[in-house]
PDB file of C-alpha atoms and ligand atoms in Angstrom:
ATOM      1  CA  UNK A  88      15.208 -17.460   9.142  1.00 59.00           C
ATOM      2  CA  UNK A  89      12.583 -19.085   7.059  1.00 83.00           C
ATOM      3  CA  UNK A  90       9.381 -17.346   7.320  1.00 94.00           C
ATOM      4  CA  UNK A  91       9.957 -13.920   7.925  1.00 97.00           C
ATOM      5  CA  UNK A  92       7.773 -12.018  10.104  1.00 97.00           C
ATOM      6  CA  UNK A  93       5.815  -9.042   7.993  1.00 98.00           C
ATOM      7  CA  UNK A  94       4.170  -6.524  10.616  1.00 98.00           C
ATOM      8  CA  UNK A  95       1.096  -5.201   9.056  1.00 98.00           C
ATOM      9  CA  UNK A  96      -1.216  -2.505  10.734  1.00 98.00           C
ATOM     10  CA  UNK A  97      -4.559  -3.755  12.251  1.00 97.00           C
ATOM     11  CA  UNK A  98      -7.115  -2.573   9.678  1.00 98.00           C
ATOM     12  CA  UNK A  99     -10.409  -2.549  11.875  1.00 95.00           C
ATOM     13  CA  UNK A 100     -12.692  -5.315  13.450  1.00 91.00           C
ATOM     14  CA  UNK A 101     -15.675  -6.826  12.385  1.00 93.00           C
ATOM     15  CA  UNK A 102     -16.502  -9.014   9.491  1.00 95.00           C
ATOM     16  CA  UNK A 103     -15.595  -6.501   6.580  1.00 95.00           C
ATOM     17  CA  UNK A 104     -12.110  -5.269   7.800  1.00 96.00           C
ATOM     18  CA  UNK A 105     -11.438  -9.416   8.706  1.00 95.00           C
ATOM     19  CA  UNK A 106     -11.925 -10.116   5.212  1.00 94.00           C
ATOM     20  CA  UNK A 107     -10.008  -7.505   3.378  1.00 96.00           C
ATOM     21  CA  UNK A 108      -7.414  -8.248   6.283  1.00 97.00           C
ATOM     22  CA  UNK A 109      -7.213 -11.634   5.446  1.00 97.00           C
ATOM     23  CA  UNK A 110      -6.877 -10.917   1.379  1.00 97.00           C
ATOM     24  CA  UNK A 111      -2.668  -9.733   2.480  1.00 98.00           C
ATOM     25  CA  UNK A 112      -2.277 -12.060   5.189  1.00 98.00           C
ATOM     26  CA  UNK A 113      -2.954 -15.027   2.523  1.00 98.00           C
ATOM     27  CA  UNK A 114      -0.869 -13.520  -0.400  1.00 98.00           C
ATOM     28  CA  UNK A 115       2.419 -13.248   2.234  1.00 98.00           C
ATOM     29  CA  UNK A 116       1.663 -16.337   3.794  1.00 97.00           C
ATOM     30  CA  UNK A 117       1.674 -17.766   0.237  1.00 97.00           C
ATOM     31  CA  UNK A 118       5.513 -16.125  -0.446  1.00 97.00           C
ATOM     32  CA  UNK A 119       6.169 -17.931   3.017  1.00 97.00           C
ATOM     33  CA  UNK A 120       5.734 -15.258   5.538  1.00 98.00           C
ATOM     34  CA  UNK A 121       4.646 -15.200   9.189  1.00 97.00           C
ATOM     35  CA  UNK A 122       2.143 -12.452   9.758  1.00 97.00           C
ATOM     36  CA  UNK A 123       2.029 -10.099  12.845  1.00 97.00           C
ATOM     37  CA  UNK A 124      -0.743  -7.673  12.680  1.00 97.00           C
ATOM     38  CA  UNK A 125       0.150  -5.050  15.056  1.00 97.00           C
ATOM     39  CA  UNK A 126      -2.586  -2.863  17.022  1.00 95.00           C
ATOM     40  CA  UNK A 127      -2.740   0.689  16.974  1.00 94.00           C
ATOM     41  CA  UNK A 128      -0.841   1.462  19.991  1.00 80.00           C
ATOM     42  CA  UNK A 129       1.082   4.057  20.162  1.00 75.00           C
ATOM     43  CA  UNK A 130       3.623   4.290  22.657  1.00 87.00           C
ATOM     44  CA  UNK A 131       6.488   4.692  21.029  1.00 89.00           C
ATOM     45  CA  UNK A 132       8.369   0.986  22.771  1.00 93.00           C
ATOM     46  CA  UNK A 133       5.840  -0.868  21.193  1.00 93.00           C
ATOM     47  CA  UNK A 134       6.444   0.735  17.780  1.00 95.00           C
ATOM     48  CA  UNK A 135      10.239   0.353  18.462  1.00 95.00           C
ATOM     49  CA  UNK A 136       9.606  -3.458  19.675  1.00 95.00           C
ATOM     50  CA  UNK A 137       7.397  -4.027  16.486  1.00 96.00           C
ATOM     51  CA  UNK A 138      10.184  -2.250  14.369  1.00 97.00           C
ATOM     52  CA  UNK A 139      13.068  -4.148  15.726  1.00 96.00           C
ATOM     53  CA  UNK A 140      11.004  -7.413  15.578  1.00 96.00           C
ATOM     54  CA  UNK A 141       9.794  -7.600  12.049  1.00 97.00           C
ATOM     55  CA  UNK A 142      11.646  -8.017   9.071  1.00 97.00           C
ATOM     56  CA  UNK A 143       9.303  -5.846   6.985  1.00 98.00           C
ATOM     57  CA  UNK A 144       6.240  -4.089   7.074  1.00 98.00           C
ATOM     58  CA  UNK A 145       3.010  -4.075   4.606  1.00 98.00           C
ATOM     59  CA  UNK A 146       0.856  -0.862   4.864  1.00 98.00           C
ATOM     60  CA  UNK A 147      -2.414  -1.793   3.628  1.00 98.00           C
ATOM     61  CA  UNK A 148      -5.619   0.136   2.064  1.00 98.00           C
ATOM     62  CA  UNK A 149      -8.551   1.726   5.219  1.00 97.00           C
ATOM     63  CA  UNK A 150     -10.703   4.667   5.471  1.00 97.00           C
ATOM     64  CA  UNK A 151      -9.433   8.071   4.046  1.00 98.00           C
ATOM     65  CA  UNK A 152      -6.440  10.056   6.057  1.00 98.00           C
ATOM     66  CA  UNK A 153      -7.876  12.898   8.035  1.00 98.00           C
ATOM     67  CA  UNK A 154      -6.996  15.741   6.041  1.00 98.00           C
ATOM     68  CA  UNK A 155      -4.870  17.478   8.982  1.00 98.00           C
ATOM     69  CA  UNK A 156      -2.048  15.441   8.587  1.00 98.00           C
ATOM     70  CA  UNK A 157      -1.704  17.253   5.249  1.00 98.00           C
ATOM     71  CA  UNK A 158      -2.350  20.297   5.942  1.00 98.00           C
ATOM     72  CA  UNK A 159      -5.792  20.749   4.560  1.00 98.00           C
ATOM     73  CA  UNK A 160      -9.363  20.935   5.788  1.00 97.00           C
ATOM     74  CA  UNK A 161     -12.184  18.027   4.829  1.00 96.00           C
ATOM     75  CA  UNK A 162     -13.575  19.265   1.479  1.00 95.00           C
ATOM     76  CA  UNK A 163     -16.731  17.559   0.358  1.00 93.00           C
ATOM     77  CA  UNK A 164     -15.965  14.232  -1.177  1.00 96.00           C
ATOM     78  CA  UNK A 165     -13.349  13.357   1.702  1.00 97.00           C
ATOM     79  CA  UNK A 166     -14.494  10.124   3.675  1.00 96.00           C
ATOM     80  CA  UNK A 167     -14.860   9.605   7.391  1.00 95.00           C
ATOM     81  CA  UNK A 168     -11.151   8.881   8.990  1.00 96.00           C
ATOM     82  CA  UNK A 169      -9.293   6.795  11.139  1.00 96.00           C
ATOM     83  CA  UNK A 170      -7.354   9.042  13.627  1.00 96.00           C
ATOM     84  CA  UNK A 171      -5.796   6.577  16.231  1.00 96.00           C
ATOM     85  CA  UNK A 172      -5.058   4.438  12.596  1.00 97.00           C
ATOM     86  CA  UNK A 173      -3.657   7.426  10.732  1.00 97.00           C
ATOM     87  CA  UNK A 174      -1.545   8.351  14.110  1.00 96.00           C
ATOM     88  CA  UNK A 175       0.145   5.149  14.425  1.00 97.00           C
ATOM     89  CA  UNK A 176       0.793   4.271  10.787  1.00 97.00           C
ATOM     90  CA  UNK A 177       2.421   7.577  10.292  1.00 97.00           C
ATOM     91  CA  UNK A 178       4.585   6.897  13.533  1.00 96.00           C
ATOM     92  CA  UNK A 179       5.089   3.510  12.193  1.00 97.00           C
ATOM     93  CA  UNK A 180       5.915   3.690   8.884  1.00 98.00           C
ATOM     94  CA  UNK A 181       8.551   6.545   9.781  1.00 97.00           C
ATOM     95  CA  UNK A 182      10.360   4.945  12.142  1.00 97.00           C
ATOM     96  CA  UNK A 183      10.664   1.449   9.682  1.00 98.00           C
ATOM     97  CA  UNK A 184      11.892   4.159   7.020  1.00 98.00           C
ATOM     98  CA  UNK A 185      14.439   5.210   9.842  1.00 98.00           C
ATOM     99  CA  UNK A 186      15.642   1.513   9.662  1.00 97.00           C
ATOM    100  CA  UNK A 187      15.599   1.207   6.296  1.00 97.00           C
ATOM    101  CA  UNK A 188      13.105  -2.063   6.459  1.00 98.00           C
ATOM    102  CA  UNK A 189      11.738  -3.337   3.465  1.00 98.00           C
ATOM    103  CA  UNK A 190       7.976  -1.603   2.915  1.00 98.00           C
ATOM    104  CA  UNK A 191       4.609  -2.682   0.526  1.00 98.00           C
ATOM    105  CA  UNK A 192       2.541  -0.160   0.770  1.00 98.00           C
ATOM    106  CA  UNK A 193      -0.854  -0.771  -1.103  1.00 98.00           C
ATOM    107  CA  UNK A 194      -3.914   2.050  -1.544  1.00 98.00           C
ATOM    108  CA  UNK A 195      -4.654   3.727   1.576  1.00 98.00           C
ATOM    109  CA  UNK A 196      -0.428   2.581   2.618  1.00 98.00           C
ATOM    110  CA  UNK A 197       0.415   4.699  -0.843  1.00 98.00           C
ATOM    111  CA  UNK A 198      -1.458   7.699   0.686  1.00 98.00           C
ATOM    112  CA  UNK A 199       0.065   7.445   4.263  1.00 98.00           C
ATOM    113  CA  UNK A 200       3.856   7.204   2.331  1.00 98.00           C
ATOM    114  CA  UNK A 201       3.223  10.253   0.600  1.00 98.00           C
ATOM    115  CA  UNK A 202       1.684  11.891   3.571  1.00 98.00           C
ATOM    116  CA  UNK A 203       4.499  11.082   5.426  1.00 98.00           C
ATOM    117  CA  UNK A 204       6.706  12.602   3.065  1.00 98.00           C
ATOM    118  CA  UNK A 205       5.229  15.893   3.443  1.00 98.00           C
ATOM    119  CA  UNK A 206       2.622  15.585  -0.012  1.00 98.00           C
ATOM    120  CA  UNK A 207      -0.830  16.028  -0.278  1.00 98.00           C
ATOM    121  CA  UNK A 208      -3.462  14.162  -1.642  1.00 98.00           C
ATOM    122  CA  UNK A 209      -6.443  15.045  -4.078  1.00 97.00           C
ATOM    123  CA  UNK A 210      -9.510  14.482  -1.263  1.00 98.00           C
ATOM    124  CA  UNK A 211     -11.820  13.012  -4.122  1.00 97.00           C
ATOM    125  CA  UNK A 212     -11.056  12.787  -7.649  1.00 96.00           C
ATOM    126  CA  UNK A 213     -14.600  11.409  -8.764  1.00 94.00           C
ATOM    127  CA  UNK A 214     -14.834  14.747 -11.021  1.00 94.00           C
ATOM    128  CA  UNK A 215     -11.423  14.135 -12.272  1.00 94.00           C
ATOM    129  CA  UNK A 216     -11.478  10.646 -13.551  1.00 94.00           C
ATOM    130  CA  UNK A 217     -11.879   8.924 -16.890  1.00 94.00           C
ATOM    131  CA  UNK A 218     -12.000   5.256 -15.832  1.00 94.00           C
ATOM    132  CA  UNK A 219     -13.865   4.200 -12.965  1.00 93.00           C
ATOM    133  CA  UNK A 220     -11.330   4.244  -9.826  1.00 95.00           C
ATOM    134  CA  UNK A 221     -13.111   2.908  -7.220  1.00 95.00           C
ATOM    135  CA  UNK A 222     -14.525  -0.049  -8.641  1.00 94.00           C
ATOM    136  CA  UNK A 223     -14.862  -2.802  -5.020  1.00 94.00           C
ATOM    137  CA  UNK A 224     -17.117  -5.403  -7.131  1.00 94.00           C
ATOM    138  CA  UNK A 225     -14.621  -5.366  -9.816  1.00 94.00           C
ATOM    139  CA  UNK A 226     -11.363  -5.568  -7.454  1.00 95.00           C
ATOM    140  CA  UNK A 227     -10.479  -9.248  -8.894  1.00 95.00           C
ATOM    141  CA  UNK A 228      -9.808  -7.774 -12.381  1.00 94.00           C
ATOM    142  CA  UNK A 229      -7.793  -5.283 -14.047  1.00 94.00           C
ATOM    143  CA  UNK A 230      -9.865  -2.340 -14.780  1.00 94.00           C
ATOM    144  CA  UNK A 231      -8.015   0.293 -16.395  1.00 97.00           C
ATOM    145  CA  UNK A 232      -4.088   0.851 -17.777  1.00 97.00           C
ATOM    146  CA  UNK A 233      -1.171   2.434 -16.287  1.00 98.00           C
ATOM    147  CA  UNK A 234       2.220   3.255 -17.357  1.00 98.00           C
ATOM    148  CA  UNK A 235       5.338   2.333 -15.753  1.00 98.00           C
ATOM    149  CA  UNK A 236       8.484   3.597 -15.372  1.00 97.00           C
ATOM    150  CA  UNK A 237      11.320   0.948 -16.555  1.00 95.00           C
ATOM    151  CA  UNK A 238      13.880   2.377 -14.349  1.00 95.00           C
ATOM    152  CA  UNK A 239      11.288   1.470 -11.210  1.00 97.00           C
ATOM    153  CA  UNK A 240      11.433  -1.410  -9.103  1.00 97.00           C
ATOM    154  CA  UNK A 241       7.258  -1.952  -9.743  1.00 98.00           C
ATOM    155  CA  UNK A 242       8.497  -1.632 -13.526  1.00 97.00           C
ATOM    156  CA  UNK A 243      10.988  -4.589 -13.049  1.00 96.00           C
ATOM    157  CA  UNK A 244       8.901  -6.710 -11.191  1.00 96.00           C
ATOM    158  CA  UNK A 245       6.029  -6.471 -13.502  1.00 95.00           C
ATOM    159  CA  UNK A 246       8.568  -7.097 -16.603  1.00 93.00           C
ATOM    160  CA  UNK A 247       6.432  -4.395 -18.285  1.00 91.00           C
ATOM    161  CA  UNK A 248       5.671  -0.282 -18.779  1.00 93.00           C
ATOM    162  CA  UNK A 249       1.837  -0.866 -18.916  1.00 96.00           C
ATOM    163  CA  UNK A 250      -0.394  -2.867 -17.313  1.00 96.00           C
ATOM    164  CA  UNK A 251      -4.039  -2.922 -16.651  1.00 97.00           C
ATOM    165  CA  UNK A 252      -4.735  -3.099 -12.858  1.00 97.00           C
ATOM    166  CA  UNK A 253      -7.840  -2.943 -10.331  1.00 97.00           C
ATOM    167  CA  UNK A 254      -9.345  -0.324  -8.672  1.00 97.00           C
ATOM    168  CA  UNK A 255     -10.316   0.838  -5.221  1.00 97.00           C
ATOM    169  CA  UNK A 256      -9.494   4.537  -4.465  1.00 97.00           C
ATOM    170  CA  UNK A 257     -11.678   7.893  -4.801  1.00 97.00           C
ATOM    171  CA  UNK A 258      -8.359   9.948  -3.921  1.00 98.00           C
ATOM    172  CA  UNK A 259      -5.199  10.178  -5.128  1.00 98.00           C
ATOM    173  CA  UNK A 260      -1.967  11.665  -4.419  1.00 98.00           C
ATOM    174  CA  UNK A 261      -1.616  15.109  -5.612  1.00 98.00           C
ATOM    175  CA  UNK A 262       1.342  17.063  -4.691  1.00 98.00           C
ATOM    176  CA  UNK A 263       4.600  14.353  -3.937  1.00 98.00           C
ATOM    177  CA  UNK A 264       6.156  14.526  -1.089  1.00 98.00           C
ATOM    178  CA  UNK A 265      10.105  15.478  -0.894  1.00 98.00           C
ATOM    179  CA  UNK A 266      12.258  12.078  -1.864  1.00 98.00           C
ATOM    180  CA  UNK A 267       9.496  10.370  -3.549  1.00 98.00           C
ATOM    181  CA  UNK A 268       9.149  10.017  -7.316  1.00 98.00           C
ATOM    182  CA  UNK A 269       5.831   8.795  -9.759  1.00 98.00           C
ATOM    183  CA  UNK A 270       6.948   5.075 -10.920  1.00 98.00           C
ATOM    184  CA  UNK A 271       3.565   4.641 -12.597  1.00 98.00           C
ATOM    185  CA  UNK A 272       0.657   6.389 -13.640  1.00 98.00           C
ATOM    186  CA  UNK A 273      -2.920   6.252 -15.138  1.00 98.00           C
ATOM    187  CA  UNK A 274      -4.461   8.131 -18.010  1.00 97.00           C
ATOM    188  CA  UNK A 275      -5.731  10.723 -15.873  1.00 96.00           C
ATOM    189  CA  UNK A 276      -2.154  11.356 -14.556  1.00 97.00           C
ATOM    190  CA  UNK A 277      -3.525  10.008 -11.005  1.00 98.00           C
ATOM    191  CA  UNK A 278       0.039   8.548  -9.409  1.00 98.00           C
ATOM    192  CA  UNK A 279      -0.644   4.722  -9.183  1.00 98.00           C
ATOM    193  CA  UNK A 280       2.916   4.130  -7.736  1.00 98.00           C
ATOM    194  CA  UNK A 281       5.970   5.667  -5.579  1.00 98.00           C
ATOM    195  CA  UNK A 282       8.977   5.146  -5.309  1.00 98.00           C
ATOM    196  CA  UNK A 283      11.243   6.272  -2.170  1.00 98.00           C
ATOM    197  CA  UNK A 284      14.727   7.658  -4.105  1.00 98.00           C
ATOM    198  CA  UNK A 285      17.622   6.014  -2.846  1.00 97.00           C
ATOM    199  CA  UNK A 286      16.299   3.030  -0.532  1.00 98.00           C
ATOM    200  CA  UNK A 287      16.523  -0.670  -0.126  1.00 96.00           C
ATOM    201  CA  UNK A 288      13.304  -1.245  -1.064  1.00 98.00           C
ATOM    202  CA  UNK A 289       9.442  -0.138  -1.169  1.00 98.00           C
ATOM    203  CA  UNK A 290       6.558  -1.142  -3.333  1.00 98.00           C
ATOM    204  CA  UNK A 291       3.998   1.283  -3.236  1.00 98.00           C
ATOM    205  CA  UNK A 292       1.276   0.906  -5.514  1.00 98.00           C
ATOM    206  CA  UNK A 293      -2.507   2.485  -5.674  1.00 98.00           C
ATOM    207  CA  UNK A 294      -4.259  -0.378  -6.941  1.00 98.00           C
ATOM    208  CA  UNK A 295      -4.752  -3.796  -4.997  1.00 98.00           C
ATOM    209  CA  UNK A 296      -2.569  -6.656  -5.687  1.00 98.00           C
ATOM    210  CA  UNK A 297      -3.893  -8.650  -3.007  1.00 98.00           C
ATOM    211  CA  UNK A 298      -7.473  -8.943  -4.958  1.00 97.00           C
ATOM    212  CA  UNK A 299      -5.648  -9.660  -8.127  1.00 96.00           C
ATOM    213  CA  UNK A 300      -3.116 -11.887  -7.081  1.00 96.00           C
ATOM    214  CA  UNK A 301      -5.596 -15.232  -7.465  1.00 92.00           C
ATOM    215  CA  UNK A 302      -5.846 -14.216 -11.181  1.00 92.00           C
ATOM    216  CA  UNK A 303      -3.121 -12.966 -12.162  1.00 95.00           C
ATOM    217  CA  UNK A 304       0.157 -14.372 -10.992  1.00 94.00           C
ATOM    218  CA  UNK A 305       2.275 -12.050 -12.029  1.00 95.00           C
ATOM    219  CA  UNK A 306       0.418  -9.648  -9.064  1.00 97.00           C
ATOM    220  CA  UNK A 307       1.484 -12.362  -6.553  1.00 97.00           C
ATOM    221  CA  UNK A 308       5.374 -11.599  -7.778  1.00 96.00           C
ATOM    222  CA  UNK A 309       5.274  -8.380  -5.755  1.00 98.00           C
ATOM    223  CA  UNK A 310       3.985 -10.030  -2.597  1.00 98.00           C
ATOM    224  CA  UNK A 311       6.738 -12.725  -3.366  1.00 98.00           C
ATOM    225  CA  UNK A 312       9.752 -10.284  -3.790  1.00 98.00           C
ATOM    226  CA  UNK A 313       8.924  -8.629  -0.734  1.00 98.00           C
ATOM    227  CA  UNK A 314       9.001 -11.210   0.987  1.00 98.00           C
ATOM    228  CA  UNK A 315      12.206 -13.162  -0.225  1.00 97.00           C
ATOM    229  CA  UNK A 316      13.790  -8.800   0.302  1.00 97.00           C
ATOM    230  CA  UNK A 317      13.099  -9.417   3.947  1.00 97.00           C
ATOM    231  CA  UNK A 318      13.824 -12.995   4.448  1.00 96.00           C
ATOM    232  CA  UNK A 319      17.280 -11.712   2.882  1.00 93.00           C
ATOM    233  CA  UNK A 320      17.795  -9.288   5.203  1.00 86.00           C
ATOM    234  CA  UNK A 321      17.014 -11.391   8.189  1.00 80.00           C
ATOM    235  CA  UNK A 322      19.061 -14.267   7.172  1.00 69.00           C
TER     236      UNK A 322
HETATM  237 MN1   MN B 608      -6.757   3.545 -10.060  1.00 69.43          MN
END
């Protein structure tokens, strides 16, 4: 197979949602993927047709998680959510995990892996933060440093343990779910990237590659080894 087919969650209609759509579909479709952006339905043959169908899946940034599905109430600071969106990425994501597809999950996708794991997430860390976080005009340049782990598959792919990187988030994860591990961090000790212990593969990463990737090649790598990780697989 030579394009392999990356299912990525419908972010939203309307002009906005088309665009920051569009800033994935271009960076796969540069690695040589074929895009299928999948609704939010949710009956569970369509997420097992989607699953069986699509080499790998990228879980992209949205609208805050409703606080339920971590087992907290909206505190002030928390944005409006996405329920049908949360409800099917969730559902989604855990049964590609299930078959051990290759995952890139970027900002909002970070949060939904770690929700899905069982953590929690810091509803607004505005208070919290030293660098500015959520930073949309800047989102083509590298705003503030991080810190990699070596031993982490972001670490190897970025040939590096720190890195300056954009920024579009006002939460964070906060406690990690069960099987996850911090692969990268900020100053503030926000997680900027997860790694799933013991599988295949998954990039999961707070800040946006996708708005970087124009600049700074070395962002397009990680759209670029997920890809050629799922055209392996479906060779
Ligand atoms: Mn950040």
């Amino acid at each position: 197979m030579i394009y392999p087919i990356i299912g990525i969650p419908l972010m939203g209609k309307g002009l906005f949602w088309r665009y920051m759509q569009y800033s994935y579909t271009h960076c796969l479709r540069r690695a040589g993927a074929s895009i299928q952006i999948l609704p939010w339905e949710a009956a569970p043959e369509a997420i097992a047709a989607a699953v069986s169908r699509c080499a790998g899946f990228l879980f992209p940034g949205g609208p805050d998680i409703r606080p339920a599905l971590y087992g907290q109430s909206a505190q002030p600071g928390c944005g409006i959510s996405n329920p049908a969106r949360d409800d099917f990425e969730i559902t989604l994501l855990r049964s590609a995990i299930e078959a051990q597809k290759p995952l890139f999950c970027i900002g909002r996708g970070m949060q939904i892996l770690n929700t899905a794991f069982g953590g929690t997430l810091l509803q607004d860390i505005k208070s919290q933060q030293e660098y500015p976080h959520s930073d949309f005009l800047h989102r083509a340049y590298a705003t503030h440093p991080i810190e990699l782990d070596p031993d982490s598959l972001i670490g190897q792919l970025l040939m590096t343990d720190a890195v300056t990187v954009n920024s579009l988030h006002h939460q964070a994860a906060d406690t990690i779910g069960e099987g996850l591990w911090i692969a990268a961090d900020s100053p503030e000790g926000f997680p900027e990237a997860l790694q799933i212990e013991d599988y295949p593969f998954c990039l999961a990463v707070q800040w946006h590659p996708e708005h970087m990737a124009y600049h700074t090649p070395i962002q397009q790598r990680l759209f670029q080894s997920f890809v050629d990780q799922c055209r392996k697989e479906t060779a």
